Coordinates of C-alpha atoms in Angstrom, one line a residue:
M1 CA 0.0 0.0 0.0
A2 CA 1.9 3.0 -1.2
E3 CA -0.9 5.5 -0.7
E4 CA -0.5 8.5 1.5
L5 CA -1.2 7.6 5.2
I6 CA -1.4 10.4 7.8
L7 CA -2.3 10.0 11.5
L8 CA -3.8 13.1 13.2
D9 CA -3.1 12.5 16.9
D10 CA -2.2 13.9 20.3
W11 CA 0.8 12.4 22.1
L12 CA -1.0 11.5 25.4
S13 CA -4.3 10.3 23.9
M14 CA -5.0 6.7 25.0
Y15 CA -7.2 6.5 21.9
G16 CA -4.5 7.8 19.6
M17 CA -2.0 5.3 21.1
R18 CA -4.3 2.5 19.9
A19 CA -3.8 3.6 16.3
R20 CA -0.1 3.9 16.8
I21 CA 0.2 0.4 18.2
A22 CA -1.9 -1.1 15.5
L23 CA 0.2 0.6 12.8
A24 CA 3.4 -0.5 14.5
E25 CA 2.2 -4.1 14.8
K26 CA 1.5 -4.2 11.1
E27 CA 4.8 -2.4 10.4
I28 CA 3.1 0.3 8.4
K29 CA 4.8 3.6 7.5
Y30 CA 2.8 6.7 8.0
E31 CA 3.1 10.4 8.7
Y32 CA 2.4 11.5 12.2
R33 CA 0.9 14.9 12.8
E34 CA 0.5 16.2 16.3
E35 CA -2.7 18.2 17.0
D36 CA -3.0 21.0 19.4
L37 CA -6.5 20.3 20.7
G38 CA -6.8 23.8 22.0
N39 CA -6.2 25.1 18.5
K40 CA -7.4 22.4 16.1
T41 CA -6.1 22.5 12.6
Q42 CA -8.4 23.0 9.6
L43 CA -7.4 19.6 8.4
L44 CA -8.7 17.9 11.6
L45 CA -12.0 19.9 11.4
Q46 CA -12.3 19.0 7.8
M47 CA -11.5 15.3 8.3
N48 CA -13.7 14.8 11.4
P49 CA -16.4 17.5 11.2
I50 CA -18.8 15.5 13.4
H51 CA -16.8 15.0 16.5
K52 CA -13.7 17.2 15.8
K53 CA -11.6 14.7 17.7
I54 CA -8.4 12.7 17.3
P55 CA -7.3 10.2 16.2
V56 CA -8.1 10.4 12.6
L57 CA -6.3 8.2 10.1
I58 CA -6.3 9.7 6.6
H59 CA -5.7 7.1 3.9
S60 CA -5.3 8.5 0.4
G61 CA -7.3 11.6 1.4
K62 CA -10.1 9.7 3.0
P63 CA -10.6 9.9 6.8
I64 CA -11.3 7.1 9.2
C65 CA -12.4 8.3 12.7
E66 CA -12.8 6.7 16.1
S67 CA -9.8 4.6 17.4
I68 CA -11.5 1.2 17.6
I69 CA -12.8 1.6 14.0
I70 CA -9.3 2.7 12.9
V71 CA -7.7 -0.4 14.5
E72 CA -10.3 -2.6 12.7
Y73 CA -9.7 -0.8 9.4
I74 CA -5.9 -1.3 9.7
D75 CA -6.5 -5.0 10.5
E76 CA -8.8 -5.5 7.5
L77 CA -6.7 -3.7 5.0
W78 CA -3.2 -4.8 6.0
K79 CA -3.2 -8.6 6.4
N80 CA 0.6 -9.1 6.1
K81 CA 1.2 -9.6 9.8
G82 CA -1.8 -11.7 10.9
S83 CA -5.1 -10.5 12.2
F84 CA -6.0 -8.7 15.4
L85 CA -9.5 -10.2 15.4
P86 CA -10.2 -14.0 15.6
S87 CA -11.4 -15.8 12.5
D88 CA -14.4 -17.3 14.3
P89 CA -17.5 -15.1 14.0
Y90 CA -18.5 -15.7 17.6
E91 CA -15.1 -15.0 19.0
R92 CA -14.8 -11.9 16.8
A93 CA -18.1 -10.6 18.2
Q94 CA -16.8 -11.3 21.8
A95 CA -13.6 -9.3 21.1
R96 CA -15.7 -6.4 19.8
F97 CA -17.9 -6.6 23.0
W98 CA -14.9 -6.4 25.3
A99 CA -13.3 -3.6 23.3
D100 CA -16.6 -1.7 23.7
F101 CA -16.6 -2.5 27.4
V102 CA -13.1 -1.0 27.7
N103 CA -14.4 2.2 26.0
K104 CA -17.4 2.5 28.3
K105 CA -16.0 1.2 31.6
I106 CA -12.3 2.0 31.5
G107 CA -12.3 5.1 29.2
D108 CA -15.4 6.9 30.6
V109 CA -14.8 6.0 34.3
G110 CA -11.1 6.8 33.9
W111 CA -12.0 10.2 32.7
R112 CA -14.0 10.8 35.8
I113 CA -10.9 10.0 37.9
W114 CA -8.4 12.2 36.1
A115 CA -10.7 15.1 35.0
G116 CA -13.5 14.9 37.6
K117 CA -14.1 16.8 40.8
R118 CA -12.3 15.6 43.8
E119 CA -15.5 14.4 45.6
G120 CA -16.4 12.1 42.7
I121 CA -13.0 10.3 42.4
E122 CA -13.8 7.7 45.1
E123 CA -16.9 6.5 43.5
A124 CA -15.2 6.5 40.0
K125 CA -12.2 4.6 41.5
K126 CA -14.5 1.8 42.8
E127 CA -16.2 1.5 39.3
F128 CA -12.8 1.4 37.7
V129 CA -11.5 -1.4 39.8
E130 CA -14.7 -3.4 39.4
A131 CA -14.3 -3.0 35.6
L132 CA -10.7 -4.2 35.7
K133 CA -11.8 -7.3 37.8
E134 CA -14.3 -8.1 35.1
L135 CA -11.5 -7.9 32.5
E136 CA -9.4 -10.1 34.7
K137 CA -12.1 -12.8 34.6
E138 CA -12.2 -12.5 30.8
L139 CA -8.4 -12.7 30.6
G140 CA -8.3 -15.7 32.9
E141 CA -4.9 -17.6 32.6
K142 CA -4.3 -16.5 29.0
A143 CA -1.2 -14.5 28.0
Y144 CA -3.4 -12.1 26.1
F145 CA -7.1 -11.5 25.7
G146 CA -6.9 -13.3 22.4
G147 CA -5.1 -16.3 23.9
D148 CA -1.4 -16.6 22.9
T149 CA -1.9 -13.8 20.3
F150 CA -1.7 -10.1 21.1
G151 CA -4.9 -8.8 19.5
F152 CA -7.9 -6.5 19.3
V153 CA -8.9 -6.3 23.0
D154 CA -5.2 -6.0 24.1
I155 CA -4.8 -3.0 21.8
A156 CA -8.1 -1.5 23.1
L157 CA -6.9 -1.7 26.7
I158 CA -3.2 -1.4 26.8
S159 CA -3.1 2.3 25.9
F160 CA -4.8 3.0 29.3
S161 CA -1.9 1.3 31.2
T162 CA 0.2 4.4 30.8
W163 CA -2.5 6.3 32.7
F164 CA -2.7 3.8 35.6
Y165 CA 0.0 5.7 37.6
T166 CA -2.2 8.8 37.4
F167 CA -5.3 7.0 38.4
E168 CA -3.6 5.4 41.3
A169 CA -2.1 8.7 42.5
L170 CA -5.5 10.6 42.3
G171 CA -7.5 7.7 43.7
N172 CA -5.0 6.6 46.4
F173 CA -5.0 2.9 45.5
K174 CA -2.6 0.3 44.0
L175 CA -3.6 -1.7 40.9
K176 CA -1.0 -4.3 41.7
T177 CA -3.1 -5.1 44.8
E178 CA -6.5 -4.6 43.2
S179 CA -5.9 -6.1 39.8
P180 CA -2.6 -8.1 39.8
K181 CA -3.5 -10.1 36.6
I182 CA -4.1 -6.9 34.6
I183 CA -0.8 -5.4 35.8
A184 CA 1.1 -8.6 34.8
W185 CA -0.7 -8.6 31.5
A186 CA 0.3 -4.9 30.9
E187 CA 3.9 -5.7 31.7
R188 CA 3.8 -8.5 29.2
C189 CA 2.3 -6.2 26.5
N190 CA 5.0 -3.6 27.2
Q191 CA 7.6 -6.1 26.2
R192 CA 6.4 -5.6 22.7
E193 CA 8.2 -2.8 20.8
S194 CA 4.9 -1.8 19.2
V195 CA 3.5 -1.0 22.6
S196 CA 6.6 0.4 24.4
K197 CA 7.4 2.8 21.7
S198 CA 3.8 4.0 21.2
L199 CA 2.8 4.7 24.8
A200 CA 3.4 8.1 26.4
P201 CA 5.6 8.1 29.5
E202 CA 3.4 7.7 32.6
K203 CA 5.1 10.5 34.5
D204 CA 4.5 12.9 31.6
V205 CA 0.8 11.9 31.6
Y206 CA 0.7 12.6 35.4
D207 CA 2.3 16.0 35.0
F208 CA -0.2 16.9 32.3
V209 CA -3.1 15.8 34.4
L210 CA -1.9 17.8 37.4
S211 CA -1.6 20.9 35.3
Y212 CA -5.0 20.3 33.8
R213 CA -6.7 19.9 37.2
Q214 CA -5.0 23.0 38.5
S215 CA -6.1 25.1 35.5
H216 CA -9.6 23.8 35.8
H217 CA -9.7 24.2 39.7
L218 CA -10.6 20.6 40.2
D219 CA -8.7 20.1 43.5

């Protein structure tokens, strides 16, 4: 595929990291363009006029929006390195279910921890831990959510791992105690170059969140 490929992204976006990991797993070359979300480019507004959000993958001038959709698009188009999704229709449906669960229960609740008012963090923390425990049940004793193969659900969830330090600091809890299997899984995923080179440093995420909370008077 020699067509032009551009990723509009933000360095600390857990959703953008998904696209970066998927592209790295498939060894696809692309142009990365950092977006200032406080001053969005005309290209972003043109390519994602509905939500005006990153990430956006632009393939030969055509935009693909929403991170999970981008990951699936990459998987369907570039088959050179195996598939992120299982071949069995039922297992594929289950993978999509758990990726959606990650969006709703990890993404949305995680946002309430890092960007919510102080009085709401305790409740959000409990929901976050409960969601991780459900994911631990699904993971079971497998190396990855897809079994022995790093795949769709792993990509959906691993980008949040670089935010775990921030969630722990704000919520005053330890995921190694609450969800040891998820932490072991995250460490395993981080041994992959596609993951380690795509994730933002956790201390940089924490510094950004502290600055954000101070500027929005959330503490």
